[in-house]
Amino acid sequence: MLTVSHFSKSYSGGKRAVDDLSFTAPRGTITGFIGHNGAGKSTTLRCAAGILDFSEGEIRIGGHDVRTEPVAAKSITAFLPDNPDLYDFMTGIQYLNFIADIYSIPSAERTRRVEKYAGAFDILSVLGSQIGSYSHGMKQKLALVSALIREPQLLMLDELFVGLDPQASHVMKGFLREVCDRGGSVLFSTHILEVAQKLCDRIVIIRGGQLVEEGFTAEVVGNSDLESVFLELAEEGGGDA
Amino acid sequence: MRKFLALTRVNFRAMLAALSVGRTKKGTLSSAVILLVFGALALYLSGTYSFLFGAGLSELGLAEFLLPLMAMIGVLAGLLFTFAAAGNILYGGRDADLILSLPVSAFSVMLSKMLSLYLENLVFVGLWLIPAGAAHMTFGSGVSAWGCVRLAVHILFSPLLSALLGALAGWLSALASFRMRRKALWMNLAYLVFFGAIFTGSLYINNLPAALLENEAAVRLALNTWLLPFGLMMRSGAGALLAFIAVCLVPFLAVSWLLCRRYKAILSGLTARTLRKDFRLTRLSARSSFLALYRKEAGRYFGSPIYVFNTLFGGILAVGASVAAVVMRGEIAAMLPLLGGLDAMLPAGAFGGAAVLATICTTAVSVSMEGKTLWILKSSPLPPRVLFGAKAAFNLTLSLPCAVVCAGLLSFAVGLAPAAAVCIALFWCSVCCFVAVGGLWVNLFFPKLDCPNDTLIVKQSMSAFLGIFGGMLAVGAAYLPYWAGIALNTPLYCLALTVLFGAAALLLWLMLLRAGSRRFTSLI
């Protein structure tokens, strides 16, 4: 579903955030994207989502190159940054309707999806209030609902579980599996290694913008646990992973 | 004291940073250009009116009123610039939680923010008073060392008054923010009333010397009572100067102290959340992505009074003047022959109107206004024609009706032939199109995506500045043949300019779809 090939990204000033990174997030799988702060996870996700431009390498979503066919690639993708700022001047339902308009979701279908996802996250009753009046957690839930109502083929989430209460985290895990069951793919970055190990079918670990490890979770972890593997890899890299 | 100075320095740096575009040389240069142009504007306007009023008042034997009169206008003009910004400077910073958690008194926090307001006013009001002082010396007091000292003191302390009034306006605005429902609507109405007062005042500004002569006793009484700071400017003694410093400084400190007592309460009110939990989901209606974006633009625009205030000023002014022209049709008909007839005045009207309409430029800040929500548009499957089209279309929704209504009303008021009226209307519409598309380019090159509040974007960013003055400059360039004394058939020339501005708008639009789109993608 997502193919990243020899992707590199440098910021102005010459800082190389990602260097020759290649990995895939196949259909029907949940892929955990792991690395220390500053490893290049957010940069990679933002480039794949079309938020940042890049000049080296190739990123394809559903076969569409995000640089040359951005509209086609974005049409089948939903991305949420780690701290999603939403339109505070809109009400929750106006925002969801706005997103549904952008993604051309038919009227009856969008109503059904909003009811399903907003109901599951228990924010249906507050959708008439302005987003500016929402708490951080509620904004997070609204952002997740806005991503899920698109029923995307690729769902990319940066630091998914930050700010979510245990109930919402549980609900979200179910929906991630639902995306995969529909033939889609999920790629999310996280620092919570226990969750990644339990939830993810595949793991991609990066350090200093470069790929360190990629594969099925069971293969990567082996008889150990993800935290030990991650720390071991960090030590191999001189502690700067 | 050290803590207070550190706070003041932080606030002052935040204000300067808001003016610049990034931390580059280009950013520093843009700040300097903005300050330079605002300074030049203050000097030019004050110079023109100071010497005009100075000559008039001198003839009437009332030259002593010049400095207080100009100081009053300067303070009101300063208030006009500070009016909307004050609420955000005092209560809108993202650093409120951080600052309040520091071991500093609320008075120090408030005073440091008030000083930021003062410094902002000092640029405009201070420069405004320099030509006023020069005219006062020319027509009244004469040049002396003591006169220069007094002027310096007046320049330094008068801005405290406009900062004080701005702070009170900001306090009222903040109070309204959490006490009122439909705050944006009320604020927009308040701005409209404010506009109306300024417009009415500007219509009568030339009659000030005559009005002063008629009401001299009442004016003197006011200057000795509720307008005492300005009255003290007329007195030359050292005691009067010290009293002037006191009546400017004491209220400033007193208001700072009073506002600091409610500072935490207002901040708490502003951050308090009131959620309604009674939403019932019904069938949602679907629209095109263009219409969705257009509605979003409208919601963002009308939800931000300062955005409306800054970009619709020209439109309200133009429509107000057109309505006034229709009402004063008889007077205009009598005055026109004295001014050389309709043909002689037509270029000034056509190009003056175009310049005013060119200030309706929402697009020049519309990308900056996305701020931290820009990721939503950048990650959405939107072709550039839809993304930019919605922003430009919203701009045109505001400017085109103003152009058409003004052209119709003004043509009726001055008795212009229908064909000539159509030519001018088309010219104005083409300028509106040029400005709407050009504004997007300006904003793509000078984005300001990290501002803590709307005021900094729409009042103090480089793109806002270029949005307002860039269009006027283009219209001014088209007026050059008249300045050069070349005789032109104005309606025909307007028709030619329609083609020129229309072609320029089209070219900019086509470039926007490719190069502009790339530029948008590269924004961080």
Short mmCIF file of C-alpha atoms in Angstrom, two decimals, chain B residues 159-475:
data_model
loop_
_atom_site.label_atom_id
_atom_site.label_comp_id
_atom_site.label_asym_id
_atom_site.label_seq_id
_atom_site.Cartn_x
_atom_site.Cartn_y
_atom_site.Cartn_z
CA PRO B 159 1.55 57.82 23.22
CA LEU B 160 0.81 56.78 26.82
CA LEU B 161 -2.70 58.18 26.27
CA SER B 162 -3.46 56.17 23.13
CA ALA B 163 -1.90 53.07 24.74
CA LEU B 164 -4.13 53.66 27.77
CA LEU B 165 -7.28 53.99 25.65
CA GLY B 166 -6.24 50.96 23.59
CA ALA B 167 -5.73 48.92 26.76
CA LEU B 168 -9.22 49.82 27.98
CA ALA B 169 -10.64 48.83 24.59
CA GLY B 170 -8.68 45.57 24.80
CA TRP B 171 -10.02 44.92 28.29
CA LEU B 172 -13.61 45.49 27.11
CA SER B 173 -13.03 43.23 24.12
CA ALA B 174 -11.59 40.46 26.32
CA LEU B 175 -14.46 40.86 28.77
CA ALA B 176 -16.94 40.61 25.90
CA SER B 177 -15.19 37.50 24.63
CA PHE B 178 -16.31 35.30 27.46
CA ARG B 179 -19.42 37.14 28.59
CA MET B 180 -21.14 37.30 25.19
CA ARG B 181 -22.46 34.72 22.82
CA ARG B 182 -21.95 35.54 19.14
CA LYS B 183 -18.94 37.61 20.13
CA ALA B 184 -17.64 37.92 16.55
CA LEU B 185 -20.96 39.36 15.37
CA TRP B 186 -21.00 42.01 18.12
CA MET B 187 -17.38 42.85 17.54
CA ASN B 188 -18.00 43.24 13.81
CA LEU B 189 -20.91 45.58 14.58
CA ALA B 190 -18.73 47.55 17.01
CA TYR B 191 -16.10 47.93 14.30
CA LEU B 192 -18.78 49.09 11.88
CA VAL B 193 -19.89 51.81 14.31
CA PHE B 194 -16.24 52.73 14.84
CA PHE B 195 -15.78 52.97 11.07
CA GLY B 196 -18.88 55.10 10.75
CA ALA B 197 -17.57 57.52 13.38
CA ILE B 198 -14.19 57.78 11.64
CA PHE B 199 -15.81 58.24 8.24
CA THR B 200 -18.16 60.94 9.53
CA GLY B 201 -15.29 62.64 11.33
CA SER B 202 -13.10 62.59 8.23
CA LEU B 203 -15.89 64.25 6.22
CA TYR B 204 -15.81 67.22 8.59
CA ILE B 205 -12.07 67.38 9.31
CA ASN B 206 -11.50 70.31 6.93
CA ASN B 207 -14.07 72.37 8.81
CA LEU B 208 -12.18 72.03 12.10
CA PRO B 209 -10.62 75.55 12.16
CA ALA B 210 -14.01 77.20 11.52
CA ALA B 211 -15.70 74.98 14.11
CA LEU B 212 -12.98 75.88 16.60
CA LEU B 213 -13.57 79.58 16.05
CA GLU B 214 -17.32 79.17 16.59
CA ASN B 215 -16.89 77.17 19.81
CA GLU B 216 -13.68 78.63 21.22
CA ALA B 217 -14.98 79.06 24.76
CA ALA B 218 -16.34 75.51 24.94
CA VAL B 219 -13.11 74.10 23.53
CA ARG B 220 -11.03 76.02 26.08
CA LEU B 221 -13.23 74.68 28.86
CA ALA B 222 -12.81 71.11 27.60
CA LEU B 223 -9.05 71.55 27.36
CA ASN B 224 -8.97 72.64 30.98
CA THR B 225 -11.13 69.76 32.20
CA TRP B 226 -11.56 66.35 30.56
CA LEU B 227 -9.05 67.09 27.80
CA LEU B 228 -6.52 68.45 30.30
CA PRO B 229 -3.46 66.58 28.91
CA PHE B 230 -3.96 68.37 25.60
CA GLY B 231 -4.75 71.68 27.30
CA LEU B 232 -1.43 71.49 29.16
CA MET B 233 0.35 71.35 25.81
CA MET B 234 -0.74 74.94 25.22
CA ARG B 235 1.04 76.19 28.34
CA SER B 236 4.75 76.89 28.17
CA GLY B 237 5.87 76.82 31.83
CA ALA B 238 7.94 74.06 33.43
CA GLY B 239 5.12 73.40 35.89
CA ALA B 240 2.70 72.77 33.04
CA LEU B 241 5.19 70.38 31.46
CA LEU B 242 5.56 68.42 34.71
CA ALA B 243 1.79 68.38 35.08
CA PHE B 244 1.51 67.05 31.51
CA ILE B 245 3.92 64.21 32.36
CA ALA B 246 1.89 63.45 35.46
CA VAL B 247 -1.52 63.39 33.73
CA CYS B 248 -0.15 61.02 31.08
CA LEU B 249 1.86 58.75 33.35
CA VAL B 250 -0.34 58.45 36.45
CA PRO B 251 -3.48 57.21 34.60
CA PHE B 252 -1.29 54.81 32.61
CA LEU B 253 0.13 53.29 35.79
CA ALA B 254 -3.25 53.37 37.51
CA VAL B 255 -4.97 51.53 34.65
CA SER B 256 -2.12 48.99 34.56
CA TRP B 257 -2.67 48.38 38.26
CA LEU B 258 -6.45 48.13 37.89
CA LEU B 259 -6.21 45.76 34.93
CA CYS B 260 -3.69 43.53 36.68
CA ARG B 261 -6.17 42.96 39.51
CA ARG B 262 -8.54 41.19 37.08
CA TYR B 263 -5.84 39.72 34.86
CA LYS B 264 -6.04 36.12 36.06
CA ALA B 265 -9.85 36.23 36.19
CA ILE B 266 -10.06 37.37 32.56
CA LEU B 267 -7.50 34.82 31.41
CA SER B 268 -9.45 32.10 33.24
CA GLY B 269 -12.66 33.29 31.59
CA LEU B 270 -11.05 33.28 28.17
CA THR B 271 -9.76 29.72 28.57
CA ALA B 272 -12.91 28.36 30.20
CA ARG B 273 -14.80 25.87 28.06
CA THR B 274 -18.54 25.65 27.83
CA LEU B 275 -19.64 22.54 26.02
CA ARG B 276 -23.16 21.90 24.85
CA LYS B 277 -24.04 18.22 24.99
CA ASP B 278 -27.37 18.30 23.20
CA PHE B 279 -26.33 17.61 19.61
CA ARG B 280 -28.65 15.34 17.62
CA LEU B 281 -27.29 13.95 14.39
CA THR B 282 -29.54 14.35 11.37
CA ARG B 283 -28.80 13.63 7.72
CA LEU B 284 -25.72 15.60 6.68
CA SER B 285 -25.80 17.45 3.39
CA ALA B 286 -22.99 17.09 0.87
CA ARG B 287 -21.33 19.87 -1.10
CA SER B 288 -18.51 20.14 -3.57
CA SER B 289 -15.00 20.53 -2.17
CA PHE B 290 -14.88 24.04 -3.66
CA LEU B 291 -18.01 25.09 -1.81
CA ALA B 292 -16.75 23.48 1.39
CA LEU B 293 -13.53 25.48 1.17
CA TYR B 294 -15.41 28.64 0.27
CA ARG B 295 -17.66 28.25 3.33
CA LYS B 296 -14.61 27.60 5.47
CA GLU B 297 -13.03 30.83 4.21
CA ALA B 298 -16.22 32.73 5.02
CA GLY B 299 -16.41 31.19 8.50
CA ARG B 300 -12.79 32.04 9.22
CA TYR B 301 -13.24 35.56 7.89
CA PHE B 302 -16.40 36.56 9.73
CA GLY B 303 -15.21 34.80 12.86
CA SER B 304 -12.29 37.19 13.13
CA PRO B 305 -13.36 40.84 13.56
CA ILE B 306 -9.82 42.11 13.03
CA TYR B 307 -9.68 40.28 9.68
CA VAL B 308 -12.95 41.93 8.63
CA PHE B 309 -11.85 45.30 10.02
CA ASN B 310 -8.57 45.37 8.14
CA THR B 311 -9.64 44.04 4.76
CA LEU B 312 -13.11 45.54 4.42
CA PHE B 313 -12.14 49.04 5.50
CA GLY B 314 -11.78 50.18 1.88
CA GLY B 315 -15.05 48.58 0.84
CA ILE B 316 -17.05 50.22 3.62
CA LEU B 317 -15.33 53.52 2.91
CA ALA B 318 -16.11 53.26 -0.82
CA VAL B 319 -19.75 52.27 -0.33
CA GLY B 320 -20.19 54.92 2.40
CA ALA B 321 -18.74 57.61 0.16
CA SER B 322 -20.95 56.50 -2.74
CA VAL B 323 -24.08 56.66 -0.61
CA ALA B 324 -22.98 60.07 0.72
CA ALA B 325 -22.45 61.21 -2.89
CA VAL B 326 -25.99 60.19 -3.81
CA VAL B 327 -27.37 62.00 -0.75
CA MET B 328 -25.30 65.11 -1.57
CA ARG B 329 -26.09 64.99 -5.27
CA GLY B 330 -27.22 68.63 -5.38
CA GLU B 331 -24.08 69.97 -3.69
CA ILE B 332 -21.88 67.89 -6.00
CA ALA B 333 -23.67 69.21 -9.08
CA ALA B 334 -23.06 72.77 -7.84
CA MET B 335 -19.42 72.10 -6.96
CA LEU B 336 -18.36 70.22 -10.11
CA PRO B 337 -18.21 73.25 -12.46
CA LEU B 338 -16.00 75.05 -9.91
CA LEU B 339 -13.57 72.11 -10.03
CA GLY B 340 -13.34 72.11 -13.83
CA GLY B 341 -16.33 69.93 -14.67
CA LEU B 342 -16.98 66.20 -14.65
CA ASP B 343 -14.33 65.40 -17.29
CA ALA B 344 -11.61 67.04 -15.21
CA MET B 345 -12.60 65.22 -12.04
CA LEU B 346 -13.30 61.82 -13.61
CA PRO B 347 -9.69 60.51 -13.51
CA ALA B 348 -9.36 61.32 -9.79
CA GLY B 349 -12.69 59.61 -9.08
CA ALA B 350 -12.00 56.55 -11.22
CA PHE B 351 -8.48 55.97 -9.92
CA GLY B 352 -9.22 57.03 -6.36
CA GLY B 353 -12.08 54.53 -6.29
CA ALA B 354 -9.88 51.81 -7.77
CA ALA B 355 -7.17 52.48 -5.18
CA VAL B 356 -9.66 52.24 -2.31
CA LEU B 357 -11.20 49.04 -3.70
CA ALA B 358 -7.70 47.58 -4.14
CA THR B 359 -7.38 47.47 -0.36
CA ILE B 360 -10.04 44.73 -0.17
CA CYS B 361 -7.49 41.94 -0.24
CA THR B 362 -8.35 38.99 2.00
CA THR B 363 -6.13 36.63 0.01
CA ALA B 364 -2.94 38.42 1.06
CA VAL B 365 -3.26 36.88 4.51
CA SER B 366 -5.54 33.91 3.84
CA VAL B 367 -2.70 31.37 3.73
CA SER B 368 -1.11 32.86 6.85
CA MET B 369 -4.50 32.65 8.57
CA GLU B 370 -4.39 28.87 8.14
CA GLY B 371 -1.50 28.93 10.61
CA LYS B 372 -1.08 25.64 12.41
CA THR B 373 -4.10 24.17 10.64
CA LEU B 374 -2.31 24.36 7.28
CA TRP B 375 -1.62 20.61 7.52
CA ILE B 376 -5.34 19.97 6.90
CA LEU B 377 -5.27 21.60 3.47
CA LYS B 378 -1.84 20.28 2.60
CA SER B 379 -2.82 16.69 3.32
CA SER B 380 -6.19 16.99 1.55
CA PRO B 381 -6.73 15.83 -2.03
CA LEU B 382 -7.31 19.32 -3.38
CA PRO B 383 -6.18 20.43 -6.82
CA PRO B 384 -4.63 23.94 -6.81
CA ARG B 385 -7.51 25.44 -8.80
CA VAL B 386 -9.96 24.44 -6.04
CA LEU B 387 -7.67 25.40 -3.17
CA PHE B 388 -6.66 28.81 -4.52
CA GLY B 389 -9.97 29.29 -6.35
CA ALA B 390 -11.98 29.21 -3.11
CA LYS B 391 -9.73 31.81 -1.50
CA ALA B 392 -9.81 34.11 -4.54
CA ALA B 393 -13.56 33.62 -5.00
CA PHE B 394 -14.23 34.65 -1.41
CA ASN B 395 -12.13 37.77 -1.89
CA LEU B 396 -14.11 38.62 -5.03
CA THR B 397 -17.40 38.03 -3.20
CA LEU B 398 -16.46 40.96 -0.99
CA SER B 399 -14.83 43.25 -3.54
CA LEU B 400 -16.88 42.84 -6.75
CA PRO B 401 -20.25 43.87 -5.24
CA CYS B 402 -18.54 46.92 -3.71
CA ALA B 403 -17.08 47.82 -7.12
CA VAL B 404 -20.37 47.43 -8.96
CA VAL B 405 -22.47 49.22 -6.30
CA CYS B 406 -19.99 52.10 -6.00
CA ALA B 407 -19.73 52.52 -9.78
CA GLY B 408 -23.52 52.60 -10.07
CA LEU B 409 -24.12 54.99 -7.18
CA LEU B 410 -21.27 57.38 -8.03
CA SER B 411 -22.24 57.47 -11.71
CA PHE B 412 -25.79 58.33 -10.69
CA ALA B 413 -24.57 60.96 -8.22
CA VAL B 414 -22.41 62.82 -10.74
CA GLY B 415 -24.58 62.14 -13.79
CA LEU B 416 -22.07 60.03 -15.70
CA ALA B 417 -23.10 58.52 -19.04
CA PRO B 418 -24.00 54.79 -18.76
CA ALA B 419 -21.26 53.73 -21.20
CA ALA B 420 -18.60 55.58 -19.22
CA ALA B 421 -19.99 54.12 -15.98
CA VAL B 422 -19.71 50.60 -17.41
CA CYS B 423 -16.08 51.25 -18.44
CA ILE B 424 -15.19 52.39 -14.93
CA ALA B 425 -17.09 49.51 -13.34
CA LEU B 426 -15.19 47.05 -15.54
CA PHE B 427 -11.89 48.71 -14.64
CA TRP B 428 -12.67 48.45 -10.94
CA CYS B 429 -13.72 44.81 -11.30
CA SER B 430 -10.49 43.97 -13.13
CA VAL B 431 -8.49 45.64 -10.35
CA CYS B 432 -10.41 43.52 -7.82
CA CYS B 433 -9.52 40.34 -9.78
CA PHE B 434 -5.88 41.38 -10.00
CA VAL B 435 -5.71 42.10 -6.28
CA ALA B 436 -7.46 38.83 -5.33
CA VAL B 437 -4.99 36.69 -7.30
CA GLY B 438 -1.99 38.91 -6.59
CA GLY B 439 -2.76 38.70 -2.88
CA LEU B 440 -2.32 34.93 -2.98
CA TRP B 441 1.09 35.32 -4.58
CA VAL B 442 2.09 37.88 -1.96
CA ASN B 443 1.06 35.54 0.85
CA LEU B 444 2.83 32.55 -0.69
CA PHE B 445 6.04 34.56 -0.74
CA PHE B 446 5.57 36.18 2.68
CA PRO B 447 3.71 33.62 4.78
CA LYS B 448 3.44 34.05 8.54
CA LEU B 449 2.27 30.71 9.88
CA ASP B 450 3.46 30.90 13.48
CA CYS B 451 1.61 33.93 14.84
CA PRO B 452 -0.07 33.55 18.24
CA ASN B 453 -3.09 35.59 17.13
CA ASP B 454 -4.91 36.96 14.08
CA THR B 455 -4.04 40.58 14.80
CA LEU B 456 -0.36 40.05 14.16
CA ILE B 457 -1.14 38.46 10.81
CA VAL B 458 -3.66 40.95 9.47
CA LYS B 459 -2.14 44.11 10.91
CA GLN B 460 1.58 43.58 11.19
CA SER B 461 2.74 41.01 8.67
CA MET B 462 4.56 41.87 5.47
CA SER B 463 1.89 40.21 3.32
CA ALA B 464 -0.88 42.27 4.97
CA PHE B 465 1.10 45.41 4.30
CA LEU B 466 1.71 44.47 0.66
CA GLY B 467 -1.91 43.37 0.30
CA ILE B 468 -3.14 46.82 1.25
CA PHE B 469 -0.54 48.97 -0.46
CA GLY B 470 0.48 46.74 -3.41
CA GLY B 471 -2.85 47.10 -5.19
CA MET B 472 -2.90 50.84 -4.53
CA LEU B 473 0.60 51.08 -5.97
CA ALA B 474 -0.47 49.27 -9.16
CA VAL B 475 -3.42 51.65 -9.56
#
